[in-house]
Each structure stands twice: as C-alpha cells, then as structure tokens.
Short mmCIF file of C-alpha atoms and ligand atoms in Angstrom, two decimals:
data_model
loop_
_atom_site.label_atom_id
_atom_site.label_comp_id
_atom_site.label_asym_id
_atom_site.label_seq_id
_atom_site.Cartn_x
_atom_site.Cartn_y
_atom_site.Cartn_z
CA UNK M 18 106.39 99.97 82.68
CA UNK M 19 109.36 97.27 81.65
CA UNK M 20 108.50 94.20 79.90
CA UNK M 21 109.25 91.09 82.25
CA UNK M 22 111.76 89.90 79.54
CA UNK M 23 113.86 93.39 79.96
CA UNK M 24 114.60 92.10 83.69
CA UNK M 25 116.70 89.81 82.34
CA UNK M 26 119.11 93.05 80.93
CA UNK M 27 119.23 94.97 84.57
CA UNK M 28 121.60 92.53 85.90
CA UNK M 29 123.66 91.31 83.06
CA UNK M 30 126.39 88.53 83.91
CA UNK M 31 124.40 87.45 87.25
CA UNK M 32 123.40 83.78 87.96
CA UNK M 33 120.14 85.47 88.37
CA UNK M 34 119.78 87.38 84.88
CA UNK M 35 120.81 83.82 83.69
CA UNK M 36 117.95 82.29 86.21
CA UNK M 37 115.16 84.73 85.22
CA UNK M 38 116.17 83.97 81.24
CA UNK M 39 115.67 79.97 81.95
CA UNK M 40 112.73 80.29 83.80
CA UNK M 41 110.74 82.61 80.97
CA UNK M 42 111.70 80.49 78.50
CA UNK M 43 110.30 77.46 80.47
CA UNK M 44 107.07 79.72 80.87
CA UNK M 45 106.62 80.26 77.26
CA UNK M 46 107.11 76.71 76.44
CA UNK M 47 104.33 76.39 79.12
CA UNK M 48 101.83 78.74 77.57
CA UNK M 49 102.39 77.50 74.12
CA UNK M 50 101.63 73.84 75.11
CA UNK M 51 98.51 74.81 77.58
CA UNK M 52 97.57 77.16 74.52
CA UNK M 53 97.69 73.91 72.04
CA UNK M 54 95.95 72.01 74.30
CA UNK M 55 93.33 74.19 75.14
CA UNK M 56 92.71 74.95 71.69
CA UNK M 57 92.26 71.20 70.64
CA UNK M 58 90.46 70.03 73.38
CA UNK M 59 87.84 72.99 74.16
CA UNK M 60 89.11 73.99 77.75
CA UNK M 61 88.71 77.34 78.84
CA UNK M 62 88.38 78.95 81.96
CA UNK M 63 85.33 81.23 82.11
CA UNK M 64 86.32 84.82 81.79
CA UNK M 65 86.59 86.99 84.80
CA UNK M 66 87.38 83.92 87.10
CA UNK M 67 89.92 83.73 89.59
CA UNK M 68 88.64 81.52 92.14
CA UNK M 69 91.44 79.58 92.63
CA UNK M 70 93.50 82.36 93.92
CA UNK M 71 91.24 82.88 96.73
CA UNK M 72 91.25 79.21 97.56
CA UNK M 73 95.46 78.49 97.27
CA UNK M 74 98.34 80.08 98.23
CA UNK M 75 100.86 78.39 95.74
CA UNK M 76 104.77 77.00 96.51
CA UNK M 77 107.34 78.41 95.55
CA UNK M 78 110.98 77.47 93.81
CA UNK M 79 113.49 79.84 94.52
CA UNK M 80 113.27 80.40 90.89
CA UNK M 81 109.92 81.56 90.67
CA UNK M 82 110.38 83.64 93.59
CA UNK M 83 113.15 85.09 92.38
CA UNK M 84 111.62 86.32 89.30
CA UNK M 85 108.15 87.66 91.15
CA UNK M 86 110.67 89.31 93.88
CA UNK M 87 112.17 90.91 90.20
CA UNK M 88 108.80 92.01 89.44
CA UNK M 89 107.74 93.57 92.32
CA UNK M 90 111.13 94.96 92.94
CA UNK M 91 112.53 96.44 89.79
CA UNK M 92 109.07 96.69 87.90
CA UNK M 93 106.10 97.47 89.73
CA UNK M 94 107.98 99.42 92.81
CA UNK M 95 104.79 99.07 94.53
CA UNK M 96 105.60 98.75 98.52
CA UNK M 97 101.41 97.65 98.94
CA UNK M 98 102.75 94.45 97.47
CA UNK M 99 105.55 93.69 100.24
CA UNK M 100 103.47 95.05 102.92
CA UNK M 101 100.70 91.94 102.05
CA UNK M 102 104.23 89.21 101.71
CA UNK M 103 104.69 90.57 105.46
CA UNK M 104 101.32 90.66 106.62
CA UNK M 105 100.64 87.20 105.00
CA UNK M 106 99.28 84.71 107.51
CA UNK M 107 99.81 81.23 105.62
CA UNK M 108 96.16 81.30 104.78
CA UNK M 109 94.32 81.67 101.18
CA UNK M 110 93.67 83.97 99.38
CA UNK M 111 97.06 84.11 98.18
CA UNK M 112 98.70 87.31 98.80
CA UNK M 113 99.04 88.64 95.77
CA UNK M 114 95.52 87.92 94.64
CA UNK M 115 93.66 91.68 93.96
CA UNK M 116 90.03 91.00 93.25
CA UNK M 117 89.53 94.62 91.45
CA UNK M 118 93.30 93.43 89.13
CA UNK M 119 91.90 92.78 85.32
CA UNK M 120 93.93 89.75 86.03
CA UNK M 121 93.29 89.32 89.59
CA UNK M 122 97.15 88.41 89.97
CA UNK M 123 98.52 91.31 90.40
CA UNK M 124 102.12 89.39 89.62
CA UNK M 125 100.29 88.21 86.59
CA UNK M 126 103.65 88.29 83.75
CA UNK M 127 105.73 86.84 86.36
CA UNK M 128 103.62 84.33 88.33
CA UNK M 129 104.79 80.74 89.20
CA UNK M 130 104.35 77.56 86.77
CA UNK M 131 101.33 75.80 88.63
CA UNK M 132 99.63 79.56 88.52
CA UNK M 133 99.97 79.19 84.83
CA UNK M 134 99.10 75.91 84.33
CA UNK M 135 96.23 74.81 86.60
CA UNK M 136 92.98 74.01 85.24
CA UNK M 137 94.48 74.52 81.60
CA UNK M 138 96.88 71.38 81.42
CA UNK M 139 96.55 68.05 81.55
CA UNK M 140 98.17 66.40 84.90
CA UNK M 141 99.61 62.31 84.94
CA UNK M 142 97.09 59.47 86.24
CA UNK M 143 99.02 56.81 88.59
CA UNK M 144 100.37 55.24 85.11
CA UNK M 145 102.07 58.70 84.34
CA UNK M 146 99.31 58.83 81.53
CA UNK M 147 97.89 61.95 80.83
CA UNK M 148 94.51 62.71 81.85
CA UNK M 149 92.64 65.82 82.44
CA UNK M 150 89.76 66.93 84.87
CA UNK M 151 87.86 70.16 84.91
CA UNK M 152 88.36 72.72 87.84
CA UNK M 153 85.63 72.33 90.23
CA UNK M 154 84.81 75.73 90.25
CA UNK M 155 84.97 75.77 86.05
CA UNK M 156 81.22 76.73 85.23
CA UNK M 157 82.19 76.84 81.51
CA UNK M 158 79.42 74.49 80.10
CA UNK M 159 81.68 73.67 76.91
CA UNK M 160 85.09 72.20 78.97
CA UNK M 161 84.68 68.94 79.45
CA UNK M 162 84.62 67.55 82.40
CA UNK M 163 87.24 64.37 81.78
CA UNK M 164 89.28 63.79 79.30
CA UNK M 165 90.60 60.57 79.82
CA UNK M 166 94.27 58.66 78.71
CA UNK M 167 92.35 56.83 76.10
CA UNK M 168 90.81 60.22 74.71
CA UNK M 169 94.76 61.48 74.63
CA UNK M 170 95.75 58.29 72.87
CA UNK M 171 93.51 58.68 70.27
CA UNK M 172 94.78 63.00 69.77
CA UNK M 173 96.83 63.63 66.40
CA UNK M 174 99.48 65.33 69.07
CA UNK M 175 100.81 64.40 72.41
CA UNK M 176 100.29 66.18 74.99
CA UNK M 177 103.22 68.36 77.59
CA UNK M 178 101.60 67.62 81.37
CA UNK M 179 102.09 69.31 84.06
CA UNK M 180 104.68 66.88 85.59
CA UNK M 181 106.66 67.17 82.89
CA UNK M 182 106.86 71.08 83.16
CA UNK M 183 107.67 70.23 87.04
CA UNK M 184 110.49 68.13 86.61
CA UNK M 185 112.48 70.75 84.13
CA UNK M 186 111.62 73.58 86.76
CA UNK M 187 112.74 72.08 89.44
CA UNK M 188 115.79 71.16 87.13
CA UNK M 189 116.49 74.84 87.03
CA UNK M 190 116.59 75.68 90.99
CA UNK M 191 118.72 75.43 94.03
CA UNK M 192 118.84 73.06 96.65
CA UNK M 193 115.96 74.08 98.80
CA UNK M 194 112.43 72.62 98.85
CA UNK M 195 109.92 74.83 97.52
CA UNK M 196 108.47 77.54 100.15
CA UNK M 197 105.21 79.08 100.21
CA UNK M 198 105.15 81.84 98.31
CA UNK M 199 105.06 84.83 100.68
CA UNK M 200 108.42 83.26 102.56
CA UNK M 201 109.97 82.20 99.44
CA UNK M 202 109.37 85.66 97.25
CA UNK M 203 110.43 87.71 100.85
CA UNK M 204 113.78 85.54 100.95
CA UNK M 205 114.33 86.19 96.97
CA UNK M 206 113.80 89.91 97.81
CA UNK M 207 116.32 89.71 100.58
CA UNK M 208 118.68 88.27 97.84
CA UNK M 209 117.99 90.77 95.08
CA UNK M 210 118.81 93.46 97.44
CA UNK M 211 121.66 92.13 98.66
CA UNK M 212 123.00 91.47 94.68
CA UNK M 213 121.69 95.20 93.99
CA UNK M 214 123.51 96.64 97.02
CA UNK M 215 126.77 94.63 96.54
CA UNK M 216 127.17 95.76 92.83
CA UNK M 217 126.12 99.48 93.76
CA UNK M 218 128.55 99.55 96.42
CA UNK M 219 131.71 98.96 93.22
CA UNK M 220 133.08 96.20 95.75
CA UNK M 221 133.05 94.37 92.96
CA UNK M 222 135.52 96.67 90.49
CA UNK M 223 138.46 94.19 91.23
CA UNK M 224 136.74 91.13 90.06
CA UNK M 225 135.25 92.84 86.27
CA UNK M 226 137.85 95.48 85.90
CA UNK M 227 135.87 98.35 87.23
CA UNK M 228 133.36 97.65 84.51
CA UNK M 229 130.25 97.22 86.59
CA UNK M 230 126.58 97.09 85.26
CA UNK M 231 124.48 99.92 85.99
CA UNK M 232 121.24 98.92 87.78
CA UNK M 233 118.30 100.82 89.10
CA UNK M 234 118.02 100.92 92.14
CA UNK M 235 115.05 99.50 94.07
CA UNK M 236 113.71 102.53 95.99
CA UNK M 237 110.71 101.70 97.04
CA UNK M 238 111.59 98.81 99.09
CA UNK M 239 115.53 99.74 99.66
CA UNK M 240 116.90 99.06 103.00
S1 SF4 Y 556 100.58 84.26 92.40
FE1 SF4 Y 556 98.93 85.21 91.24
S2 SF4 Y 556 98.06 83.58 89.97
FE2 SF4 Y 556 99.27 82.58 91.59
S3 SF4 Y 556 97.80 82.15 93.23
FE3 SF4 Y 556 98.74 84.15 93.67
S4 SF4 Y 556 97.34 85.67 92.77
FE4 SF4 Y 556 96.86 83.65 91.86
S1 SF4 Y 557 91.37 77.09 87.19
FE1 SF4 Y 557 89.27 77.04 87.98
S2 SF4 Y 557 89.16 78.61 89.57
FE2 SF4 Y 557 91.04 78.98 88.37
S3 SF4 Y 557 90.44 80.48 86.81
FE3 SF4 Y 557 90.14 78.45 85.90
S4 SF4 Y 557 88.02 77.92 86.33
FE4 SF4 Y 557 88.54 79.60 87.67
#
C-alpha cells in the first residue's frame, strides 16, 4: 500500500497535489507539537481507546476532505468505505470509525486536524491563553486533569494550541464553510473523479503540450 505522502506524486502540477502537500505538512507540524507537549506535560490517551469516534462525527475543510477522499480513492480502493459516506445518517459514530481497526480510524494517515489533535493539545481559555483539560472519557490515572495558563506560563517552551493550528488550516482552503465529514469527503470524491477523468480523457493535451501525467485510475469507485 502507498504512503499518504506518495499521493502528493499521482497528480503532479494539480492545485490538489499542491493542496494535499500543504495540508501534510500542516499535519506534521501538528504531531510534532502535540508530541512535545504530550511528552512534557504527561498526557496520554490510554491505549486501545477510541471513544471519541463513537461519540463525534468531525467537520470537514475541503482540504481535509480532499485528502481522506485521496485516501480512500487512490489508496485503500476499498468501496465498504464509500458505501458507509452514503449510508451515513448525520449521527455518531463517525463513519469511518471501525471498532475491530488497530487504529479504529480506518482513515487513520489521512484523518482531519481536530482528529489529530483532540485530547492531546492544549485549546485557548476566553483570554486566548492556553489551557488544557483532560478528555472526559481519559481513564489514564497519570494525565492530569487541568493544566492551567499559569502552569503554561511557568513551561521552559510555549505551547502550539489548537486555535492556532485552526487558523493556518483554514488559511489553506476554499471558500466554503466546513461540512460534516461524510458530505464534505463525498463532494471531494466527486472532485477527484472529475480531475482523474478530465486528465484521462487527454482533453487537456493542448494546454501541457500533450505531456499529461499518468494517474491510476480509481476503479473501485469509478463512475
Ligand atoms: S475520521 Fe477517523 S479519527 Fe476522525 S472521528 Fe472519524 S474515525 Fe475518528
Ligand atoms: S481523546 Fe478521549 S476518547 Fe479520544 S482517544 Fe483520547 S481518551 Fe479516548
């Protein structure tokens, strides 16, 4: 199976290759801070859990969806996955939860940024301090519970929140509103296979000199 980062090489020259790169980058600055925090503050999520999954169905940028409709498209192929986007009633658990997944997101490398981030980042109190509070349904005994804006004053490092994270995202996306995520990853499908279809076609010889990239092509869900 292809690394997420390879998606970024299927469609080379594409607002979306250029899209997917931006937003992976923004995920790995992500990871790195929510690693760095975690680390110096003892948060952890206990292992196994994935509770809040079956209690959320996150929103989507067409950004994020783009890059899970990627995913599901060009890297997993698996059809089970659109037929639960279709099915999807509004209601948690989120669709792509799988209880029996090692991760239980069975989107897991290509998720969206509050999927990544909740219950392992600090969030802004109404001074646009940081300040942390456990997950309710965190049974890990060592997290603590609070940590509070004086307890991040007093760190040797500041601290990324998730706000901050938020703003560049939404930096990085079109016009929209964010969608929930079954509409907004079955309209970013709808794009891809319009983009995959348009370049397969060679309608668009005239505008690169013939010269254009070779993509697989999405069989599992092609129209
Ligand atoms: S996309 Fe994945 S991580 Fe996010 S809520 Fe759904 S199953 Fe959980
Ligand atoms: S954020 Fe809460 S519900 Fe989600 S995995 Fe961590 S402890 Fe479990």
């Amino acid at each position: 199976m292809k690394e997420i980062h390879e998606l970024c090489d299927l469609l080379p020259g594409t607002f979306m290759a250029d899209s997917w790169r931006s937003i992976l980058e923004l995920y790995d600055e992500a990871r790195l801070a929510s690693d760095r925090f975690q680390e110096s503050f003892n948060v952890h999520c206990p292992e196994g859990c994935g509770t809040c999954c079956e209690h959320f169905v996150p929103e989507l940028t067409e950004a994020e969806a783009s890059l899970i409709a990627a995913y599901i498209l060009l890297i997993k192929e698996d059809e089970r996955l659109l037929e639960r986007l279709l099915k999807h009633d509004g209601e948690a658990p989120c669709p792509l939860y799988d209880a029996n997944s090692p991760y239980h997101c069975t989107v897991y490398p290509a998720r969206g940024l509050i999927c990544r981030l909740f219950g392992a980042c600090p969030s802004e109190d109404k001074n646009g301090l940081a300040v942390f509070r456990k997950c309710k349904y965190n049974e890990a005994q060592d997290t603590p519970n609070l940590i509070s804006a004086q307890d991040f004053a007093h760190a040797a490092a500041p601290v990324s929140t998730m706000r901050e994270f938020g703003v560049r995202l939404s930096s990085m996306t079109g016009p929209h509103d964010p969608q929930p995520l079954a509409a907004a990853v079955l309209a970013a499908i709808s794009q891809l296979r319009f983009i995959a279809n348009y370049l397969a076609s060679g309608s668009h010889d005239d505008d690169n000199g013939g010269a254009g990239p070779e993509i697989p092509t999405p069989t599992p869900i092609a129209s």
